Amino acid sequence: MEQTLRLVIDCPDQVGLVASVSQFLAQHNATIVEASHHTDLQTGRFFMRHEICTNSLTMDIEQIRLAFTPIADKYSMNWKLVDSNKKPRMALLASHESHCLMDLLHRWHSKELNCEIPCIIANHPQMKQFADWHSIPFHWIDFKTLGKEAAFAQISQLLKQYNIDLTVLARFMQILPDALCKELAGRAINIHHSFLPSFAGAKPYQQAYDRGVKLIGATCHYVTSDLDEGPIIEQEVMRISHSDSAQDMVRKGKNCEKTALANGVRYHLEDRVIIHRSKTVVFA
Amino acid sequence: MEQTLRLVIDCPDQVGLVASVSQFLAQHNATIVEASHHTDLQTGRFFMRHEICTNSLTMDIEQIRLAFTPIADKYSMNWKLVDSNKKPRMALLASHESHCLMDLLHRWHSKELNCEIPCIIANHPQMKQFADWHSIPFHWIDFKTLGKEAAFAQISQLLKQYNIDLTVLARFMQILPDALCKELAGRAINIHHSFLPSFAGAKPYQQAYDRGVKLIGATCHYVTSDLDEGPIIEQEVMRISHSDSAQDMVRKGKNCEKTALANGVRYHLEDRVIIHRSKTVVFA
Amino acid sequence: MEQTLRLVIDCPDQVGLVASVSQFLAQHNATIVEASHHTDLQTGRFFMRHEICTNSLTMDIEQIRLAFTPIADKYSMNWKLVDSNKKPRMALLASHESHCLMDLLHRWHSKELNCEIPCIIANHPQMKQFADWHSIPFHWIDFKTLGKEAAFAQISQLLKQYNIDLTVLARFMQILPDALCKELAGRAINIHHSFLPSFAGAKPYQQAYDRGVKLIGATCHYVTSDLDEGPIIEQEVMRISHSDSAQDMVRKGKNCEKTALANGVRYHLEDRVIIHRSKTVVFA
Amino acid sequence: MEQTLRLVIDCPDQVGLVASVSQFLAQHNATIVEASHHTDLQTGRFFMRHEICTNSLTMDIEQIRLAFTPIADKYSMNWKLVDSNKKPRMALLASHESHCLMDLLHRWHSKELNCEIPCIIANHPQMKQFADWHSIPFHWIDFKTLGKEAAFAQISQLLKQYNIDLTVLARFMQILPDALCKELAGRAINIHHSFLPSFAGAKPYQQAYDRGVKLIGATCHYVTSDLDEGPIIEQEVMRISHSDSAQDMVRKGKNCEKTALANGVRYHLEDRVIIHRSKTVVFA
């Protein structure tokens, strides 16, 4: 992949904003590969993402950052300028189901996901085999012996130690404590195995079976203290019928889970997601 | 369409059941056009639907019914034998949104739905134009003047007077009283504009917008006293993004509503749906 | 719907282009409701569409057009500035299948499609009823009596007489002559009942049945002299199985046809489609 | 998974057929878990699949087979009675793309696919890592050194030596010679990365990009001498837009390929597919 810079902005909507930014980009000879805009008309908030060929620029990234700061200040922007060559560090957390873990690992292995994976953490030791194959350090956190509090203290410690940018709960079946949710706000992604807000909480496929729905799904969302209420990044569904048992749904739903999680994670890693209150803008 | 008989059965599952039924059909020289089976392994209930060429039979429908009764009794069957030439009488109820009404009317007009439509009932008078186009008697029930109780008494009266087999709420925005729900149990179909159980109740598109989901949908279900909790027949979803306003969702969701309702109604009219507790078996 | 102006541009990609356009818009105090960009990296072509609140502007549309012309010339733009209040004039052509015709008429009737429909033309007289319901002038062109050449001469004449902007072939089953295709280039939309390029030509559902595909579809595309080869605007598919006959496919596929055509027509009417060689950019 | 027997039948349609089979099953006390029927009305062919609880039966599988033979002969049936505990032996063939290979391996590893995988064969040596991790014998066939004829002779030899029941081409990019196609008829499955019959042959994503379609897909089909013309088992599609390059399509399409292939293979392994001329009946 060619090196690019990603300029991601959100700020109050104002006339002249796009002109200022695009003039800035033109002044520095930026070749724009991709440009996306969105205005939330209800809240008056503006969102913008540019992907720029690095080698077209007349300055390096630090100089660009410095030069852009006055514009950002003028328009009260939340913003970041990200180098596509600087790979985010992603930690994977898992329990006993391996399909999402394996799927992410293979997409990373085949360079579909542009990141580093410095560690895999699980509360079941049998996940070690998947880490070993990819030569990734593995940490088994024994929730039963440690108790929840100590277990999560260890996880939090590991995430710091490995300098993790993004924590992905790949069917990790322990509920994160409030404090950790806050610590990881906007930097932790979960996959829930239902089309939220339907069937929040435990055993969503059983709930779906009991209710008799004709579609099942999966939801990729940011982790927040309100369980299963975080901003949704991506959802997938598939058709089922009366002939599918709850066990069939579990098997079939895995395809939804893998696809929704992989897309959500990729969007985040490519700086395509902006959180706005309890929702997301996704420049997919 | 060729004339067929539909034999629809549900009963406790037992060894020998299918043999008895299929031997009966063979004895009467039945050419089977379509056969569907389902066993609910959890409840031990068996479901079966046969569609049979009428002209292959050695007896008429009444004789077949008589001859089949001992088998039905032996296996404690709920069953019916339906002549495809006998068109069910379907009433359409609407409010101010016309898309579902129009869609059903056109599918009926072009013979996709095999039924009669003896009347259209609405609580908004402007629906009359659509009834007029098709020369169908129209009844405006003025809820404001009459009050809810009297209004529904009139509706109930009309359904009886027209000898209605199936009542379809084509975006009818009044909640049916308990007594009427019970009276029409298994014979009234509603379309809800969300992928239930998400966003039950009023303004589902606004709820979906506020929650920030990435899919919207529609649910076709039987009417029960528990609002939006009836057995689901069919669901449809479509993808949306941050750039869709609640108004955009309303516009886009109409395609889901029309398709889900039209399929649900067709399945019912063709005797493809069997209600089992709070769920449905749909031999689509 | 609020009045907006739509500025639609395509031109060779150059640094400074977006800056010039957005500075122009800012100078005239344009509040941007929607902005979309695309660069075709292979051909070096740039595409842009802005939707602007009319009442935020300091000038009227003619003055804006005049003021923008030098910028357009500088960058060698194909461009248009369209007033959303000026409704395009759309003609509908049909044969004996009414589902697409009815669907478009109802979407127009319920204001989902923002256009005028000055006439309906068909080579089967029974389409008149649908035109009559909506009080739209109807023209039956009797291909059998007139012969193809005279028939199409009449159609071409009618399109001119009614001052038609967009001609929609709503399952019109006659092949347009070359000259008419050229005359209507970029202004005529067809719906083909397959997921092109599969099953081009006649009887696509029968072709799909014979080949045993597990998905059927529909394709909305611009009309060109190369039959079924025009730029594709929108496609829809649905799942089928061995139990669907060619007749079932015909029935089921209608939902795809209606949705694909309605979306394609709406995109065109809202100036969301730009034709680029044999393909389209669709800012949906 | 509970042990079951699968009775799969196809034969000319006749009155009395189902009665005979179901009476036979009842006589031997078969508890039917799943039953599927289909009649091809055009060719007059009948298809049936039963899944039966083994432990409900009064005889073992060989006795059942013996007892059923007279019925099978009477109705000129193609039939098989398969023990779900007897795992088919599946060989995987790959080239340089690993996503389908990995996906099938993980589904097998997690017991979603009920089979043995005695060997993996590839014309690129780097696939060895995936085989090693699962401790599956790996054979690199060096097409460049050996030449096509000798290479395929080796493959054919390996398939015999390992006693392979099903050969899966998991993005294997070499065209099988006629003789091998015939040898493996009905026992070799391929995944083609387009929604066939569109874009048959090489580089389907580039073809799709060039044509400007709005959907891409993948097709799982049996291998025949007519390249890309074999009976289709399963197809998947996904939506794309003008903003997707041919490279984006390659990345996105992999999800379709994995899902279509995994489903197609599972249907085959569970004896859910019956080939009928150039098409399939799939009791999914």
PDB file of C-alpha atoms in Angstrom, chain C residues 38 40 42 195-199 209-215 228-230 232-237 239 242-243 278-283, chain D residues 38 40 42 195-199 209-215 228-230 232-237 239 242-243 278-283:
ATOM      1  CA  HIS C  38     -14.631  11.046  -6.289  1.00  0.00           C
ATOM      2  CA  ASP C  40     -10.982   8.011 -10.736  1.00  0.00           C
ATOM      3  CA  GLN C  42      -7.027   5.248 -13.314  1.00  0.00           C
ATOM      4  CA  PHE C 195     -28.076  -8.992 -13.069  1.00  0.00           C
ATOM      5  CA  LEU C 196     -26.279  -7.894 -16.202  1.00  0.00           C
ATOM      6  CA  PRO C 197     -24.001  -8.832 -17.882  1.00  0.00           C
ATOM      7  CA  SER C 198     -25.521 -12.248 -17.154  1.00  0.00           C
ATOM      8  CA  PHE C 199     -28.528 -13.153 -19.249  1.00  0.00           C
ATOM      9  CA  TYR C 209     -33.716 -21.033 -14.664  1.00  0.00           C
ATOM     10  CA  ASP C 210     -31.924 -23.043 -17.335  1.00  0.00           C
ATOM     11  CA  ARG C 211     -28.500 -22.191 -15.937  1.00  0.00           C
ATOM     12  CA  GLY C 212     -29.540 -23.007 -12.356  1.00  0.00           C
ATOM     13  CA  VAL C 213     -28.253 -19.855 -10.671  1.00  0.00           C
ATOM     14  CA  LYS C 214     -29.026 -19.325  -6.977  1.00  0.00           C
ATOM     15  CA  LEU C 215     -29.561 -15.568  -7.278  1.00  0.00           C
ATOM     16  CA  ASP C 228     -28.026  -4.122 -22.550  1.00  0.00           C
ATOM     17  CA  GLU C 229     -24.520  -2.649 -22.557  1.00  0.00           C
ATOM     18  CA  GLY C 230     -25.255   0.866 -21.309  1.00  0.00           C
ATOM     19  CA  ILE C 232     -25.196   0.604 -15.078  1.00  0.00           C
ATOM     20  CA  ILE C 233     -26.787   2.838 -12.423  1.00  0.00           C
ATOM     21  CA  GLU C 234     -28.163   0.307  -9.948  1.00  0.00           C
ATOM     22  CA  GLN C 235     -28.558  -3.454  -9.450  1.00  0.00           C
ATOM     23  CA  GLU C 236     -30.600  -5.613  -7.106  1.00  0.00           C
ATOM     24  CA  VAL C 237     -30.538  -9.359  -6.450  1.00  0.00           C
ATOM     25  CA  ARG C 239     -31.929 -15.486  -3.484  1.00  0.00           C
ATOM     26  CA  HIS C 242     -34.260 -25.250  -7.020  1.00  0.00           C
ATOM     27  CA  SER C 243     -37.895 -25.073  -5.940  1.00  0.00           C
ATOM     28  CA  SER C 278     -19.181   3.139 -20.085  1.00  0.00           C
ATOM     29  CA  LYS C 279     -19.690   3.413 -16.325  1.00  0.00           C
ATOM     30  CA  THR C 280     -21.365   5.671 -13.789  1.00  0.00           C
ATOM     31  CA  VAL C 281     -20.376   7.566 -10.682  1.00  0.00           C
ATOM     32  CA  VAL C 282     -23.428   7.514  -8.391  1.00  0.00           C
ATOM     33  CA  PHE C 283     -23.387   9.812  -5.357  1.00  0.00           C
TER      34      PHE C 283
ATOM     35  CA  HIS D  38     -38.769 -31.688  -4.501  1.00  0.00           C
ATOM     36  CA  ASP D  40     -39.037 -31.020 -10.972  1.00  0.00           C
ATOM     37  CA  GLN D  42     -40.607 -29.921 -16.092  1.00  0.00           C
ATOM     38  CA  PHE D 195     -21.528 -14.288  -9.900  1.00  0.00           C
ATOM     39  CA  LEU D 196     -21.449 -16.699 -12.796  1.00  0.00           C
ATOM     40  CA  PRO D 197     -22.318 -16.773 -15.640  1.00  0.00           C
ATOM     41  CA  SER D 198     -21.041 -13.177 -15.582  1.00  0.00           C
ATOM     42  CA  PHE D 199     -17.297 -12.790 -15.864  1.00  0.00           C
ATOM     43  CA  TYR D 209     -14.545  -3.196 -12.609  1.00  0.00           C
ATOM     44  CA  ASP D 210     -14.360  -2.574 -16.335  1.00  0.00           C
ATOM     45  CA  ARG D 211     -18.087  -3.229 -16.822  1.00  0.00           C
ATOM     46  CA  GLY D 212     -19.039  -0.995 -13.891  1.00  0.00           C
ATOM     47  CA  VAL D 213     -21.394  -3.404 -12.121  1.00  0.00           C
ATOM     48  CA  LYS D 214     -22.821  -2.397  -8.745  1.00  0.00           C
ATOM     49  CA  LEU D 215     -22.649  -5.893  -7.239  1.00  0.00           C
ATOM     50  CA  ASP D 228     -17.009 -22.378 -15.165  1.00  0.00           C
ATOM     51  CA  GLU D 229     -20.095 -24.136 -16.522  1.00  0.00           C
ATOM     52  CA  GLY D 230     -20.576 -26.814 -13.848  1.00  0.00           C
ATOM     53  CA  ILE D 232     -23.973 -24.203  -9.300  1.00  0.00           C
ATOM     54  CA  ILE D 233     -24.352 -25.066  -5.605  1.00  0.00           C
ATOM     55  CA  GLU D 234     -24.246 -21.643  -3.970  1.00  0.00           C
ATOM     56  CA  GLN D 235     -23.738 -17.960  -4.806  1.00  0.00           C
ATOM     57  CA  GLU D 236     -23.046 -14.850  -2.764  1.00  0.00           C
ATOM     58  CA  VAL D 237     -23.020 -11.170  -3.738  1.00  0.00           C
ATOM     59  CA  ARG D 239     -22.743  -4.250  -3.086  1.00  0.00           C
ATOM     60  CA  HIS D 242     -17.755   3.647  -8.184  1.00  0.00           C
ATOM     61  CA  SER D 243     -15.321   4.308  -5.356  1.00  0.00           C
ATOM     62  CA  SER D 278     -26.563 -29.146 -15.374  1.00  0.00           C
ATOM     63  CA  LYS D 279     -28.206 -27.908 -12.168  1.00  0.00           C
ATOM     64  CA  THR D 280     -28.458 -28.819  -8.495  1.00  0.00           C
ATOM     65  CA  VAL D 281     -31.185 -29.498  -5.987  1.00  0.00           C
ATOM     66  CA  VAL D 282     -29.887 -28.211  -2.634  1.00  0.00           C
ATOM     67  CA  PHE D 283     -31.852 -29.165   0.484  1.00  0.00           C
TER      68      PHE D 283
END
